[in-house]
Short mmCIF file of C-alpha atoms in Angstrom, two decimals:
data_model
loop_
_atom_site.label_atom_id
_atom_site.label_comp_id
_atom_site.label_asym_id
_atom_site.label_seq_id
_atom_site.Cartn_x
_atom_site.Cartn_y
_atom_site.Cartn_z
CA UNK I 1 -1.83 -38.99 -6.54
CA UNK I 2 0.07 -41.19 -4.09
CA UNK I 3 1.33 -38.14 -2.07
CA UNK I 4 0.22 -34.95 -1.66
CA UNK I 5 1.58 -31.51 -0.35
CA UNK I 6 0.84 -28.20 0.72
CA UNK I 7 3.17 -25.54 -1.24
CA UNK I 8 3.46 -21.92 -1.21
CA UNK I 9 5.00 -19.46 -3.78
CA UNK I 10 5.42 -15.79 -2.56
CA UNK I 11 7.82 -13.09 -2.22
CA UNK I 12 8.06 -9.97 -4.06
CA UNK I 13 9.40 -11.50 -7.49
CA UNK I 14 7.59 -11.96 -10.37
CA UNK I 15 6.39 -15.33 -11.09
CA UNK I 16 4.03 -16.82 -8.65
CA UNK I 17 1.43 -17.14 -10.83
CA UNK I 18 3.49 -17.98 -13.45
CA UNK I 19 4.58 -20.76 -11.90
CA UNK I 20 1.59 -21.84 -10.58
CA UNK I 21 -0.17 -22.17 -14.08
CA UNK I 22 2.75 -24.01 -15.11
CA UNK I 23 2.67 -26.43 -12.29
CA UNK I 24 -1.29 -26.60 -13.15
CA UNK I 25 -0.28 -27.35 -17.09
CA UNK I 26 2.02 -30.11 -15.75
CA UNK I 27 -0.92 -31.30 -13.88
CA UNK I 28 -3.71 -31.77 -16.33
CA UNK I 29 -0.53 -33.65 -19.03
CA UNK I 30 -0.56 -36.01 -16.64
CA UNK I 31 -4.31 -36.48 -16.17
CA UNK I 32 -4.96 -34.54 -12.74
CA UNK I 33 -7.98 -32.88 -12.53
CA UNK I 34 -6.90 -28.98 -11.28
CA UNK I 35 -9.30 -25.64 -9.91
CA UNK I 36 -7.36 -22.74 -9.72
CA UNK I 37 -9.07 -20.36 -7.60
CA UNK I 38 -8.01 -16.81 -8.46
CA UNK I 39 -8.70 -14.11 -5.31
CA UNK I 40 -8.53 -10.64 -5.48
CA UNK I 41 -8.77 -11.11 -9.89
CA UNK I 42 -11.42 -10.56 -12.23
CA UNK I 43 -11.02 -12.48 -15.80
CA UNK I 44 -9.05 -9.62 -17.03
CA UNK I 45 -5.44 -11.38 -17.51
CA UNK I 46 -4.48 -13.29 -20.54
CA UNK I 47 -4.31 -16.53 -19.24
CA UNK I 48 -7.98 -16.69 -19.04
CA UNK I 49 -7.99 -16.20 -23.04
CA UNK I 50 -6.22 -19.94 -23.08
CA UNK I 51 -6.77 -21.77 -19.37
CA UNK I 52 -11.17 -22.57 -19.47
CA UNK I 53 -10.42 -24.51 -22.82
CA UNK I 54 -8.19 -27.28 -20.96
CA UNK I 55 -9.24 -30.10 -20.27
CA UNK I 56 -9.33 -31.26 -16.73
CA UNK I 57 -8.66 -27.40 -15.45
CA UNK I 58 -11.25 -25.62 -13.65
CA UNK I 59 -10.94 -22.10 -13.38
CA UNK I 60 -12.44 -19.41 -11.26
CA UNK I 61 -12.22 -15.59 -10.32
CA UNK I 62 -13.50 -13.92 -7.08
CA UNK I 63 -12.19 -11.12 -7.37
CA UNK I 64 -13.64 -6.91 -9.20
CA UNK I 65 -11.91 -5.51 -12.07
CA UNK I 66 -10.01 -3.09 -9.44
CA UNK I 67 -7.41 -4.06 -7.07
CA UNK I 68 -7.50 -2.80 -3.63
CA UNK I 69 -4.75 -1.65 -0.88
CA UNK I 70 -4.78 -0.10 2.29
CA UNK I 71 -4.08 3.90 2.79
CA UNK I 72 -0.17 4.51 3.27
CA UNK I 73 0.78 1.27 1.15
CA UNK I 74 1.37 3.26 -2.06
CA UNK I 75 2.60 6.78 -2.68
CA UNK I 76 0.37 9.31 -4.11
CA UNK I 77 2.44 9.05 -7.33
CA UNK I 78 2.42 6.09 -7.33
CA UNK I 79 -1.34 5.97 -6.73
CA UNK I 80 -1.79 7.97 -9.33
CA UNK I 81 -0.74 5.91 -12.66
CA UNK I 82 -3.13 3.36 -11.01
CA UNK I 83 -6.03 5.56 -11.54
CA UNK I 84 -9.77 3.93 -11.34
CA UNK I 85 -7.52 0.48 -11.26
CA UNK I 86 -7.30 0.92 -7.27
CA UNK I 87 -9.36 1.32 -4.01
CA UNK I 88 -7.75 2.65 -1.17
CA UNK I 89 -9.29 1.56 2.26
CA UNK I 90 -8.53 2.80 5.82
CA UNK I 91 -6.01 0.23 7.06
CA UNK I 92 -8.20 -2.73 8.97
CA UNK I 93 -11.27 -1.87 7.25
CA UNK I 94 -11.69 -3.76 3.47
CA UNK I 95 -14.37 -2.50 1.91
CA UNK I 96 -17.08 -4.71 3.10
CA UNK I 97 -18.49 -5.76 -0.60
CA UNK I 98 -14.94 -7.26 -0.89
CA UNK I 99 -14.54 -9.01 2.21
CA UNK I 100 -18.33 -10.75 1.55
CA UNK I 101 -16.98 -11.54 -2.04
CA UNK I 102 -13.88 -13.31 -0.75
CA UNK I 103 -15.75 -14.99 1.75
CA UNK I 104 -17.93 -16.70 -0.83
CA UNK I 105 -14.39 -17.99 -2.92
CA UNK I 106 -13.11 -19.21 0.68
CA UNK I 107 -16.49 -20.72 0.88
CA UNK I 108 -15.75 -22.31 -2.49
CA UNK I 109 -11.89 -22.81 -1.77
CA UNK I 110 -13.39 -24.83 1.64
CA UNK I 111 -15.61 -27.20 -0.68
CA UNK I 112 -13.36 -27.70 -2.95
CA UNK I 113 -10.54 -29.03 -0.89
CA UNK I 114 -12.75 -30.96 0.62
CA UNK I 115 -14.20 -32.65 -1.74
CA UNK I 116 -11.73 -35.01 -3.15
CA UNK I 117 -12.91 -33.74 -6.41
CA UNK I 118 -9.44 -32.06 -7.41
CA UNK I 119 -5.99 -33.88 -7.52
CA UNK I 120 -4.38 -30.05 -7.35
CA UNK I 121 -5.83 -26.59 -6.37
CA UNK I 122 -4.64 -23.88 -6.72
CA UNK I 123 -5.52 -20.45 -4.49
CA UNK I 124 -3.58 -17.50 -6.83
CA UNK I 125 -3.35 -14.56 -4.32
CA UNK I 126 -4.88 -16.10 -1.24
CA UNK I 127 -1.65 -14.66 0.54
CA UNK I 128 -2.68 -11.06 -0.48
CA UNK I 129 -6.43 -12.16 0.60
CA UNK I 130 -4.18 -12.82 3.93
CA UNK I 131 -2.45 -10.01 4.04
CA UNK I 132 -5.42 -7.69 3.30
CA UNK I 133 -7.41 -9.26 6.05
CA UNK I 134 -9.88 -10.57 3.79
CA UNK I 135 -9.25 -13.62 5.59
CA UNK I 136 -8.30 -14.77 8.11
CA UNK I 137 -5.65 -17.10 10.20
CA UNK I 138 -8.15 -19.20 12.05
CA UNK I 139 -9.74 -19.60 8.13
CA UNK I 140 -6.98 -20.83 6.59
CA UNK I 141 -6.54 -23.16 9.66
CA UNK I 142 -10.03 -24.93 9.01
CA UNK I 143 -9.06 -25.29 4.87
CA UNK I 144 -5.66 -26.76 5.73
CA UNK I 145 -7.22 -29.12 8.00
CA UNK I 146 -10.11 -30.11 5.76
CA UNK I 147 -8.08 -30.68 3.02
CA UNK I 148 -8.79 -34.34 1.42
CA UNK I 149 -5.47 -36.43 1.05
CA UNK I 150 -5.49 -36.47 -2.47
CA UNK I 151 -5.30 -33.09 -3.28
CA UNK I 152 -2.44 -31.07 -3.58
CA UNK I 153 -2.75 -27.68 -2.16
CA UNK I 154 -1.21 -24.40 -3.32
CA UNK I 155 -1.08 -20.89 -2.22
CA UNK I 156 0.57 -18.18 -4.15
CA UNK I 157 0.75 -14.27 -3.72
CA UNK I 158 3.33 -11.50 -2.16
CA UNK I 159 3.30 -11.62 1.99
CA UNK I 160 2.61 -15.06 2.88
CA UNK I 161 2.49 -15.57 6.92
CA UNK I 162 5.44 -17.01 8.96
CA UNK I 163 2.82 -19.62 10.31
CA UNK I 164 1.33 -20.59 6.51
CA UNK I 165 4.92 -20.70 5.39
CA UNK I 166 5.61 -23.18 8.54
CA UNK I 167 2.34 -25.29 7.83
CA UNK I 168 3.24 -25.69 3.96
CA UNK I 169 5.97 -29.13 2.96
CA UNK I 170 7.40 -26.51 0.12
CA UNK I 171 7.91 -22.56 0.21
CA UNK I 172 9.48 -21.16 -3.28
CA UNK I 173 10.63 -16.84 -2.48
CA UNK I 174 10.53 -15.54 -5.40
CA UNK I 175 12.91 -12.75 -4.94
CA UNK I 176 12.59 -9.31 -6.81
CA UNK I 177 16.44 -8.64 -7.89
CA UNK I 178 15.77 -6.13 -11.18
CA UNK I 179 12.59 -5.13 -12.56
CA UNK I 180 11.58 -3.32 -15.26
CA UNK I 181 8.87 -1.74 -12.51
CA UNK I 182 11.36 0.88 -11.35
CA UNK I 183 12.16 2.80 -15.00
CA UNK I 184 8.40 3.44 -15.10
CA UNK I 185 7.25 0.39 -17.46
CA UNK I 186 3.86 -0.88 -16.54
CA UNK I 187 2.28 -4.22 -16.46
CA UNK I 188 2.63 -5.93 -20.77
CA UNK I 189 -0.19 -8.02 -22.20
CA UNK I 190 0.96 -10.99 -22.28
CA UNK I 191 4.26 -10.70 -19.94
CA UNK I 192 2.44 -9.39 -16.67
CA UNK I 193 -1.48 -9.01 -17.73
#
């Protein structure tokens, strides 16, 4: 590609992923080679079902088929219809299994971008791996600064970081204005999972 950019999708709308497989889809129609990097996901969600049998689309999981938050996040109740689905962790202390696991997809995320071998990555819920303190600030520094010229760099996922959102050419908010969430309806195969 002739130019490249660093974008970010957040906010607490739905869609970043969403659009981020879209933008991927777009991607490989025009003959891009594209990894998207999932953090913080196992192969669990529908889209793995369809995405490994495209052409030109790498994909990959480092994630455990739980999700993790820190203690005082989430009410009880709403801890609860979560069940076995979540691990709760003292605020500023990730299970350590986790952090070592994310490490190894930054590891990846690092090579990749690198490389030259991609024309777009993307890193689904890297801004969560952020937020969580699975990685870090001076991290993401080194992969934005190693990133090859050619390759188009995205990061999606809820509480992206003033200074990511000021390195990044494009920022997309998805804002949350009515969800579905709130009258008790849970994540649809398909829609959400």
């Amino acid at each position: 590609m002739k130019d490249t950019y660093v974008q970010v999708y957040t906010g607490d709308g739905k869609g970043k992923t969403t659009a981020a497989i879209g933008l991927a889809i777009r991607a490989i129609g025009a003959g891009l080679d594209v990894l998207f990097l999932q953090f913080m996901k196992s192969k669990v969600y529908s889209e793995h079902a369809v995405l490994p049998k495209l052409e030109h689309l790498t994909v990959e999981t480092v994630g455990k088929p739980f999700f993790i938050i820190p203690e005082g996040m989430k009410s009880d109740e709403e801890l609860a219809k979560w069940g076995d689905d979540v691990v709760v962790f003292p605020k500023g202390q990730p299970p350590a299994s986790y952090v070592a696991l994310i490490r190894k997809g930054f590891e990846r995320a690092l090579a990749a971008v690198a490389s030259g071998d991609y024309d777009l990555i993307v890193l689904d819920e890297y801004n969560m791996a952020l937020f969580f303190g699975l990685i870090d600030r001076e991290a993401t520094e080194r992969l934005l600064a190693a990133r090859n010229p050619r390759t188009e760099l995205v990061f999606t996922g809820r509480g992206a970081p003033d200074w990511l959102m000021e390195a990044a050419d494009l920022v997309t908010e998805m804002k949350e204005c009515k969800h579905y969430y709130t009258k008790g309806v849970t994540a649809r195969l398909g829609i959400e999972n």
